[in-house]
Tab-separated table of C-alpha atoms in Angstrom:
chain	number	residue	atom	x	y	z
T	1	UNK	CA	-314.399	-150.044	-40.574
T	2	UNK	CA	-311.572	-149.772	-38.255
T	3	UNK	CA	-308.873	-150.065	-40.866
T	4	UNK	CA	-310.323	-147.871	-43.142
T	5	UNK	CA	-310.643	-145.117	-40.686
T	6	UNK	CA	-307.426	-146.052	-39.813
T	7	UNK	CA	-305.873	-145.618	-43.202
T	8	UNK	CA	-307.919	-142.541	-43.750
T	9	UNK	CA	-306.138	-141.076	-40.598
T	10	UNK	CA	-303.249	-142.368	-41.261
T	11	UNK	CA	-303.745	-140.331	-44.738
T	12	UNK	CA	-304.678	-137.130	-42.936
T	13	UNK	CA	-301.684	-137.540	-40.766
T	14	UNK	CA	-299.219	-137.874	-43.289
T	15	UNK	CA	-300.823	-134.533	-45.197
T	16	UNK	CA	-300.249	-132.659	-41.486
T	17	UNK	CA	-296.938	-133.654	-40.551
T	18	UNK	CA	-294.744	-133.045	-43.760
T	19	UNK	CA	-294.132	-130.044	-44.723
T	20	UNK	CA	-295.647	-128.534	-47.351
T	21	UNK	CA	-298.554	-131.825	-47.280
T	22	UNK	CA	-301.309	-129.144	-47.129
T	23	UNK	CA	-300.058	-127.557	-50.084
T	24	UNK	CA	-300.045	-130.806	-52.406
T	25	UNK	CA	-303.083	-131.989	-51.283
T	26	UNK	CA	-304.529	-128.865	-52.598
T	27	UNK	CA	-302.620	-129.215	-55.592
T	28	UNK	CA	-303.925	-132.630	-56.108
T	29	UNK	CA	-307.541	-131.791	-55.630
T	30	UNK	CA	-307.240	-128.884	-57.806
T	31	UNK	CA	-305.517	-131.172	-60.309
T	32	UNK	CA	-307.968	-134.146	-59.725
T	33	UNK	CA	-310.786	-131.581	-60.550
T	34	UNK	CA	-309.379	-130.126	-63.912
T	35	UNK	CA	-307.951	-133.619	-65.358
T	36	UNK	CA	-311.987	-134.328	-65.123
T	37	UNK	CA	-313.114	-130.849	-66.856
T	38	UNK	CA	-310.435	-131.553	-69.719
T	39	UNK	CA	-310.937	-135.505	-70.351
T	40	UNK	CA	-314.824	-134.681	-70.023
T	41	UNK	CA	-315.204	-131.849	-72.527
T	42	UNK	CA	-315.932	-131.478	-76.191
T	43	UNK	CA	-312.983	-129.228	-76.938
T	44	UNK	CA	-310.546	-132.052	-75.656
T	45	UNK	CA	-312.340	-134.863	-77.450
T	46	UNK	CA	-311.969	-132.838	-80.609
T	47	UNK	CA	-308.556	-131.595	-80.346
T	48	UNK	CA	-307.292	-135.373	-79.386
T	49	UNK	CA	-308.899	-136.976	-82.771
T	50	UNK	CA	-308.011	-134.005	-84.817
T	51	UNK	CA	-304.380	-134.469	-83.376
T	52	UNK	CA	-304.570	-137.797	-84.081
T	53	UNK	CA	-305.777	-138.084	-87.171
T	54	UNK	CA	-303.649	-135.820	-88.756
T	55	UNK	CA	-300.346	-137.301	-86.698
T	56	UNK	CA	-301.848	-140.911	-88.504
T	57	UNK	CA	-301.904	-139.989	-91.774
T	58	UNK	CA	-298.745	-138.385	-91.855
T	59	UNK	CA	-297.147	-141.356	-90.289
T	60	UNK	CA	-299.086	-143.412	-92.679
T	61	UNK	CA	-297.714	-141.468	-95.894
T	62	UNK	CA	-294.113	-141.724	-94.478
T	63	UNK	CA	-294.175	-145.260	-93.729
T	64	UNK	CA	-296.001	-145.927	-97.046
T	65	UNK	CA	-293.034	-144.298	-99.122
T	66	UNK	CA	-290.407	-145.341	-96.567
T	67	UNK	CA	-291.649	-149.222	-97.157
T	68	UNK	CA	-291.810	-148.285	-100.937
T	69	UNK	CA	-288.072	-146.834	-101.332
T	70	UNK	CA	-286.222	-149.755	-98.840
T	71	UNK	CA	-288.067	-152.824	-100.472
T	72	UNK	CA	-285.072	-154.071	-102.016
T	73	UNK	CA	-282.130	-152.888	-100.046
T	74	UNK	CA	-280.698	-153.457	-96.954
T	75	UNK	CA	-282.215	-150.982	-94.236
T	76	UNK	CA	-280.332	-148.418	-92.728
T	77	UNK	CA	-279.421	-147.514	-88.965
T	78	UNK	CA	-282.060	-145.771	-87.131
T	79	UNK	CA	-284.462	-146.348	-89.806
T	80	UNK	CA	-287.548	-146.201	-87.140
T	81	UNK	CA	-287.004	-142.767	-86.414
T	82	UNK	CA	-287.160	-141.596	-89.962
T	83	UNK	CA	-291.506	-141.521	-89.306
T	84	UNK	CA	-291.044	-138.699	-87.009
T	85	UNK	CA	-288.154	-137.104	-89.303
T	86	UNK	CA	-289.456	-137.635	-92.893
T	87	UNK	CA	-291.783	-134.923	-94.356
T	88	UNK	CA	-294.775	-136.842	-96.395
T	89	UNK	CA	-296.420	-134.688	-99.175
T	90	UNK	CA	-297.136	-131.940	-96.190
T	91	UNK	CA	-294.953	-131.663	-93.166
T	92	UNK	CA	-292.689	-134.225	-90.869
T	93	UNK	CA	-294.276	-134.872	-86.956
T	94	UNK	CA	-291.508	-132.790	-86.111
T	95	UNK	CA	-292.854	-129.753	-87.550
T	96	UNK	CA	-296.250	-130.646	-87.245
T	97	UNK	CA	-295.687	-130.050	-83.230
T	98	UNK	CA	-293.791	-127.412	-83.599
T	99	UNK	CA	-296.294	-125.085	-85.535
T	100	UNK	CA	-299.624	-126.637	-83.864
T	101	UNK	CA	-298.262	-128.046	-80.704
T	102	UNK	CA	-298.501	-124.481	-79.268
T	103	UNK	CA	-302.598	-124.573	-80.189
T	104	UNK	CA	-302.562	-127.579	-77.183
T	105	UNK	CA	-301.366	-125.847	-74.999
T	106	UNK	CA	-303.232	-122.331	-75.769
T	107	UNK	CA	-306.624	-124.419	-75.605
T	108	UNK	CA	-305.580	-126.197	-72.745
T	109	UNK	CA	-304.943	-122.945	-70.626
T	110	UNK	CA	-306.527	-119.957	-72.412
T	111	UNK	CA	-309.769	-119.749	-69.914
T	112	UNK	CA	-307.919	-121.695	-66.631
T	113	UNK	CA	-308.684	-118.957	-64.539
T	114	UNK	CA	-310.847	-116.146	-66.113
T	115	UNK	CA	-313.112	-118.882	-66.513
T	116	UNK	CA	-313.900	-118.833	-62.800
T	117	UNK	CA	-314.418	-115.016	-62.272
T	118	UNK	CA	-316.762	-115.214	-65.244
T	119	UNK	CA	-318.592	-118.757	-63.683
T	120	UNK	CA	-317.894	-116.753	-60.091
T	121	UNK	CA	-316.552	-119.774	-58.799
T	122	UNK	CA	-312.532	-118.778	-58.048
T	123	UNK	CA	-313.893	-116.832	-54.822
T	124	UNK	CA	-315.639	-120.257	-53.662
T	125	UNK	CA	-311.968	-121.592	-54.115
T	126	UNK	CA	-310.272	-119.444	-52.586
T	127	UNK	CA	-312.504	-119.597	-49.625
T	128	UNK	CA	-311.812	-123.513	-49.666
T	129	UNK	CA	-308.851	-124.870	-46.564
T	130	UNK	CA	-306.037	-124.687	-49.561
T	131	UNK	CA	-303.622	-122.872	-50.301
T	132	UNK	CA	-303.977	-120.304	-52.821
T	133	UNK	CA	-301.052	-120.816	-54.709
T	134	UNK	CA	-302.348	-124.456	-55.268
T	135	UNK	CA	-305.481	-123.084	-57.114
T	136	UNK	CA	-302.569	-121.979	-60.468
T	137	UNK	CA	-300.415	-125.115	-59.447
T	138	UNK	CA	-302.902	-127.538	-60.199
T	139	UNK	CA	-304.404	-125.797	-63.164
T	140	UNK	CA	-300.734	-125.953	-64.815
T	141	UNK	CA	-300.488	-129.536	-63.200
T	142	UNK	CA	-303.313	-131.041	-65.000
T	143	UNK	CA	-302.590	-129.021	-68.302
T	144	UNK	CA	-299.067	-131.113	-68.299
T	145	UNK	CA	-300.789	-134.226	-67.028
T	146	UNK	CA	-302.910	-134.018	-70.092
T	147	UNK	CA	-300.684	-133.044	-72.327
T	148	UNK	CA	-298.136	-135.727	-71.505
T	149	UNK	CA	-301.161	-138.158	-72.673
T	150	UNK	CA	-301.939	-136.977	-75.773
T	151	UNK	CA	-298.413	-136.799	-76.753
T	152	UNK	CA	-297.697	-140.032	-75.465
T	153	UNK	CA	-300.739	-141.228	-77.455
T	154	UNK	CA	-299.263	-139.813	-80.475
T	155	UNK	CA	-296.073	-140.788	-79.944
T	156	UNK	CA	-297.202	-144.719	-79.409
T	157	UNK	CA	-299.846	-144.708	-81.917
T	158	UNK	CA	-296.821	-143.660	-84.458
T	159	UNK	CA	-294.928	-146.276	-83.406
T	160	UNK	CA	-296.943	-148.953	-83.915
T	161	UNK	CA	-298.002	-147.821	-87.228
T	162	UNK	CA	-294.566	-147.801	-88.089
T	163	UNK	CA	-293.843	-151.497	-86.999
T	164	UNK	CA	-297.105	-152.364	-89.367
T	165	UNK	CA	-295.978	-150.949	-92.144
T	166	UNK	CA	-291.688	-151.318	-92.537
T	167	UNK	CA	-291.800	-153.774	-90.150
T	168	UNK	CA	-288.756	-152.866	-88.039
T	169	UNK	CA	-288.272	-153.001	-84.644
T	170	UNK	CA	-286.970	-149.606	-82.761
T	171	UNK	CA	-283.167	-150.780	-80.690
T	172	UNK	CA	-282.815	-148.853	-77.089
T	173	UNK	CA	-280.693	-145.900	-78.863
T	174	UNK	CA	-283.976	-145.007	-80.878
T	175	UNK	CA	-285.925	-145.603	-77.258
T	176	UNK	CA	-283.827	-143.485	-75.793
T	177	UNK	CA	-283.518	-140.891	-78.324
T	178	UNK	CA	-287.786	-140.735	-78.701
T	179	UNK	CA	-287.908	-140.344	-75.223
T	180	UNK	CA	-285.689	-137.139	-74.794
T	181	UNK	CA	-287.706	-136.046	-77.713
T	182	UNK	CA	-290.833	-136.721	-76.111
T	183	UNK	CA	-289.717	-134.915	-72.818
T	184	UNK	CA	-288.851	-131.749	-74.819
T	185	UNK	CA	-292.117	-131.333	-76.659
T	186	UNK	CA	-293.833	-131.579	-73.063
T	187	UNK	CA	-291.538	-128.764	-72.074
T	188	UNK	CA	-292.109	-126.878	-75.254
T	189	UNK	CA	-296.167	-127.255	-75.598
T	190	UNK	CA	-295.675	-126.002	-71.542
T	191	UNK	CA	-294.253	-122.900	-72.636
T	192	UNK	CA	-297.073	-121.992	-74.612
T	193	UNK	CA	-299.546	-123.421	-71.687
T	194	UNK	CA	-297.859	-120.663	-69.276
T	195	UNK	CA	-298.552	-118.691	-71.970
T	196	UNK	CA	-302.249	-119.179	-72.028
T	197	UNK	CA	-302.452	-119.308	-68.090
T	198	UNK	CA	-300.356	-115.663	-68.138
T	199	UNK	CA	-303.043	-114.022	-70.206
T	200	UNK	CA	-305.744	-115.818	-68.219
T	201	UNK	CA	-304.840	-113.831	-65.407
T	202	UNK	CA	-304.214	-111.093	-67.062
T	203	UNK	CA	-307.572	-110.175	-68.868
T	204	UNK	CA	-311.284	-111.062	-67.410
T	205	UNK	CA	-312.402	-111.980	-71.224
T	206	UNK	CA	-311.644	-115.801	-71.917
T	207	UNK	CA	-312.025	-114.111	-76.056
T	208	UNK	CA	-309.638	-111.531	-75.122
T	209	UNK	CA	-306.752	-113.808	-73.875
T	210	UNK	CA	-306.971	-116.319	-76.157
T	211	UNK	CA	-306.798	-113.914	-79.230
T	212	UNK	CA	-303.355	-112.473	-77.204
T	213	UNK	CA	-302.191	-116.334	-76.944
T	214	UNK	CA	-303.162	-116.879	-80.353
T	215	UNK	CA	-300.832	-113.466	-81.559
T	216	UNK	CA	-298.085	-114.367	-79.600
T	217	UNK	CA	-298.229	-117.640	-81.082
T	218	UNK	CA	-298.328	-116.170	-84.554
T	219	UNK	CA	-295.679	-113.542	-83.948
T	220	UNK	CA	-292.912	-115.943	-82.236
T	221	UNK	CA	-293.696	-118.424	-84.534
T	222	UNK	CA	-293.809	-116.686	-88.110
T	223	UNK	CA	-293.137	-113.212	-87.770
T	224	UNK	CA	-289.884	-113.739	-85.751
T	225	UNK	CA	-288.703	-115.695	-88.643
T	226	UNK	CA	-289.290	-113.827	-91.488
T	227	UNK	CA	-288.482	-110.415	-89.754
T	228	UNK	CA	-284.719	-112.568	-88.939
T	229	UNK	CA	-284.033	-112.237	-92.267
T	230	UNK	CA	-284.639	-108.259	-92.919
T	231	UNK	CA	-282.891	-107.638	-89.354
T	232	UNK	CA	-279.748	-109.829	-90.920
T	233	UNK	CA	-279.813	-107.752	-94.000
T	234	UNK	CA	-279.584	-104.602	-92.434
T	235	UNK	CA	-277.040	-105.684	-89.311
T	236	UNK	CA	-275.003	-107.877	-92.328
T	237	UNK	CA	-275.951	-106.748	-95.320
T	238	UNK	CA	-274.206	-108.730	-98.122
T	239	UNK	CA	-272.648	-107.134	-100.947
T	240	UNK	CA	-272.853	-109.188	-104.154
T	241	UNK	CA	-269.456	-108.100	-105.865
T	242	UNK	CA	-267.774	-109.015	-102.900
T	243	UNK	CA	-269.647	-112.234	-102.154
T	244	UNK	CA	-268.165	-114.427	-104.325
T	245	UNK	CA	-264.535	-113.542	-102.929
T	246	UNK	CA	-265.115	-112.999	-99.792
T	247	UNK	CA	-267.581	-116.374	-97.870
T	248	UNK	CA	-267.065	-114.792	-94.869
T	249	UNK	CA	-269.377	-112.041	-95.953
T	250	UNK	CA	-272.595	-114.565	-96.158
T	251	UNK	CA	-271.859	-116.890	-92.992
T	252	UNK	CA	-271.492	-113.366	-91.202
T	253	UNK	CA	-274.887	-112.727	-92.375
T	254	UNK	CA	-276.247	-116.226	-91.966
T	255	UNK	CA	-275.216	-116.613	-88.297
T	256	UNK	CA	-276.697	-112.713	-87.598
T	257	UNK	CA	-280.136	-114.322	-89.057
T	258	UNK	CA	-280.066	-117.688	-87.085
T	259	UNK	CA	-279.068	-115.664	-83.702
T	260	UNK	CA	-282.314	-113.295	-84.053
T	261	UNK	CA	-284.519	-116.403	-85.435
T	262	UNK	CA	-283.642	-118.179	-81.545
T	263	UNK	CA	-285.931	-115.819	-80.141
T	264	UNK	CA	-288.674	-117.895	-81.748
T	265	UNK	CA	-289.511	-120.973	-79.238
T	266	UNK	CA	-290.056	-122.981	-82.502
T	267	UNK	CA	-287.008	-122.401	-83.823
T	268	UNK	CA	-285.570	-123.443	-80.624
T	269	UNK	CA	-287.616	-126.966	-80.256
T	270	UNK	CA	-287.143	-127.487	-84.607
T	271	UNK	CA	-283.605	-127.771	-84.171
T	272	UNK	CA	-283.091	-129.409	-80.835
T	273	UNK	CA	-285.799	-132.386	-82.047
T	274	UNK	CA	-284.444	-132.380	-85.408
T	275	UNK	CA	-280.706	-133.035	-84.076
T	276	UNK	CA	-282.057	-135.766	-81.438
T	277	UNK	CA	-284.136	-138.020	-83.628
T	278	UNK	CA	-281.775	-137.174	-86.429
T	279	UNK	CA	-278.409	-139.242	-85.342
T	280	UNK	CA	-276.438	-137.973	-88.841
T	281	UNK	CA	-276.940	-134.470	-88.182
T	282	UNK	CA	-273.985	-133.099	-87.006
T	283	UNK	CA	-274.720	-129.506	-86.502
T	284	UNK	CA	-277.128	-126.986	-86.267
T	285	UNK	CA	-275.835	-124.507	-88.427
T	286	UNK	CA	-277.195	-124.307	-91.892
T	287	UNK	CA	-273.965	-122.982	-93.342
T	288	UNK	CA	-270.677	-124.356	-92.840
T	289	UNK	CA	-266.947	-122.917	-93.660
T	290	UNK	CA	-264.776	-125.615	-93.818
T	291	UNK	CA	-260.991	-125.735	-94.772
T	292	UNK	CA	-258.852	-128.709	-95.570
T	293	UNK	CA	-258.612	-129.852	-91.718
T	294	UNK	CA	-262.364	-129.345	-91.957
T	295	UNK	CA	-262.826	-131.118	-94.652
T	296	UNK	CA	-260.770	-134.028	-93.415
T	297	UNK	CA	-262.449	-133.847	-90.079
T	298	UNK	CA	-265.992	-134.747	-92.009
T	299	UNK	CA	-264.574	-137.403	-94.368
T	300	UNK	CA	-263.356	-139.815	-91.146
T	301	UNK	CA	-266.463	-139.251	-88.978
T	302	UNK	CA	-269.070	-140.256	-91.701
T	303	UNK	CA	-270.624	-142.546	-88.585
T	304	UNK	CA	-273.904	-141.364	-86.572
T	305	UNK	CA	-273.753	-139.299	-83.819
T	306	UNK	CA	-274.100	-141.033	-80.169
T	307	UNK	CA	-276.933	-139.727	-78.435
T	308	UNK	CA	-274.524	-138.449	-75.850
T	309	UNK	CA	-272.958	-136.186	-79.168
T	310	UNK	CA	-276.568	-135.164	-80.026
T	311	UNK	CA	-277.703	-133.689	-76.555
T	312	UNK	CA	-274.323	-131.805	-76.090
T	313	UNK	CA	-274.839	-130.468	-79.276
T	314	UNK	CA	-278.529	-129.027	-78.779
T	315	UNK	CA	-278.068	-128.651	-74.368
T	316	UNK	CA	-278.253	-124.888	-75.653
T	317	UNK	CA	-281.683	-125.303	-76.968
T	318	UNK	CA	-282.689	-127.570	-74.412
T	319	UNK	CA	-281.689	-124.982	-71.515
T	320	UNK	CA	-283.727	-122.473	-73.211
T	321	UNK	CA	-286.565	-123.916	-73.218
T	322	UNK	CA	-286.541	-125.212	-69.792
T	323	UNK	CA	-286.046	-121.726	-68.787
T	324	UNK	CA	-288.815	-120.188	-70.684
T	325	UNK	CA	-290.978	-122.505	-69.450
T	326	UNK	CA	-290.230	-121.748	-65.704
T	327	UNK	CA	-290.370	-117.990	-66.029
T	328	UNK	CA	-293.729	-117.932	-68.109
T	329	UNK	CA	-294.841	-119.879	-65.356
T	330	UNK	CA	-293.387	-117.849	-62.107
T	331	UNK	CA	-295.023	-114.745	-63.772
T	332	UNK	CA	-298.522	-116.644	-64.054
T	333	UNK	CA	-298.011	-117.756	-60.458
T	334	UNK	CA	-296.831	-114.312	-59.319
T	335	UNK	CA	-299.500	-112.099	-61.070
T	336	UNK	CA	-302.355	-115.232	-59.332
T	337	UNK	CA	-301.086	-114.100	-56.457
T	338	UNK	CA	-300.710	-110.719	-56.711
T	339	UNK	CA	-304.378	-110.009	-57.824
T	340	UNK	CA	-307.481	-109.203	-55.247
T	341	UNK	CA	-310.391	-112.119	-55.731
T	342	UNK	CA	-313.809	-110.790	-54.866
T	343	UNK	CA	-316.677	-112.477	-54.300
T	344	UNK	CA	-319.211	-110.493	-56.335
């Protein structure tokens, strides 16, 4: 009995004398208390085997064909990654996140705090010895805890798939290279958790903020991109009798479209994680204007990209979406903070 009081002061001790130990013990328990609403609920248990399934028979279809089309020849590099980069008869993984990775996130987060005016239980919170900055902390805590597990699920359920069915082991390049992909689609399904937390706050109606999540999904992820194109045509329109003596006329117009389609945080993740898992992509451009130097250039350097290459290529992208991340989240956290919590 002795040591375990002992250890539970020695706990409690620990918590008082840093600073800031208050604050992540509330985290913690916050965290602690959501991890067990999300694991524990029907919507999670759902979204995980939907998730799953449909990231298994993707995986399945590209490792079928894959196993089909390199029976008799010799394998090439980076083979394993070509399950996350192939599309089967639908889409790749790739763009499977990237169009329903967002819906994670959104279901993860859409009621995290509206849910407790509504239940009347965020005034019973507040009133609790933490801080109250750890009541949103935690919430977003335990929406990237779980996240992080279903992707990693995904991710290692994929993988062993693929070692069933080509039968090739993945070297520490392709490690390497799934794990920076892996940490970018935590970042990116964050993003749209913020999201979902944001209009949590926001509106008192758990149907009311996650229809706004679900538009702002919609618009950034469709709308952006087809309204990229009409913006490019008016900003560089291309004239036809000139095109065909003048290229600069349609990578003018081409770059005008791709810098209004980076607005779109799907664009943004598509091309970073398709230049990562991808080691022979060389750029992100879809439209190149090369001269004999270029030209030249491309013929010697026919080799794969080091993953060094890759990131410095994409670090663009990748601060991007770091940084939308943090500021969706720093206005959630701000507007918490800013609103009055009542008890009736």
């Amino acid at each position: 009995m002795r040591d375990r009081a002992g250890k539970i002061y020695l706990r409690r001790s620990l918590y008082e004398v840093f600073p800031g130990g208050r604050l992540v013990k509330g985290i913690l328990t916050i965290c602690r208390k959501e991890l067990a609403d999300h694991f524990s609920s029907t919507r999670f248990i759902l979204l995980f085997y939907l998730i799953l399934m449909v990231s298994l028979v993707t995986a399945f279809m590209v490792g079928s064909g894959l196993r089909d089309e390199l029976k008799d020849v010799a394998k090439p590099t980076f083979v394993f990654l070509m399950l996350f980069t192939s599309p089967g008869k639908l889409f790749s993984l790739i763009q499977f996140i990237a169009i329903f990775g967002p819906l994670m996130g959104i279901i993860l987060g859409f009621d995290a705090i509206n849910r407790e005016r509504s239940s009347r239980t965020l005034s019973k919170l507040v009133s609790q010895p933490i801080y109250r900055d750890a009541i949103i902390n935690g919430k977003f805590l335990a929406g990237l805890v779980t996240i992080i597990v279903l992707l990693l699920a995904i991710i290692l359920m994929i993988s062993g798939l693929g070692l069933l069915l080509i039968g090739v082991v993945p070297g520490p390049e392709e490690i390497m290279r799934l794990f920076i992909y892996f940490v970018i689609s935590v970042f990116y399904i964050a993003f749209w958790l913020g999201i979902s937390i944001l209009f949590s706050v926001a509106f008192r109606s758990m149907a009311t903020s996650a229809l706004a999540a679900i538009a702002c999904w919609i618009f950034f992820s469709f709308f952006v991109a087809m309204g990229a194109s009409v913006l490019a045509d008016v900003i560089s329109p291309i004239d036809p009798t000139r095109a065909a003596n003048n290229p600069e006329l349609i990578i003018d117009h081409e770059q005008t479209r791709k810098i209004i389609s980076l607005f779109s945080p799907m664009t943004l993740y598509s091309e970073a994680t398709t230049i990562i898992l991808d080691p022979l992509r060389k750029t992100t451009q879809s439209l190149l204007l090369m001269g004999p130097m270029e030209r030249l250039s491309i013929s010697r350097f026919q080799n794969p990209l080091p993953l060094s290459e890759s990131i410095y290529i994409v670090f663009p992208h990748l601060i991007c979406l770091f940084a939308i991340t943090l500021v969706c989240f720093a206005i959630s956290y701000a507007s918490f903070l800013r609103q009055e919590v009542r008890s009736t």
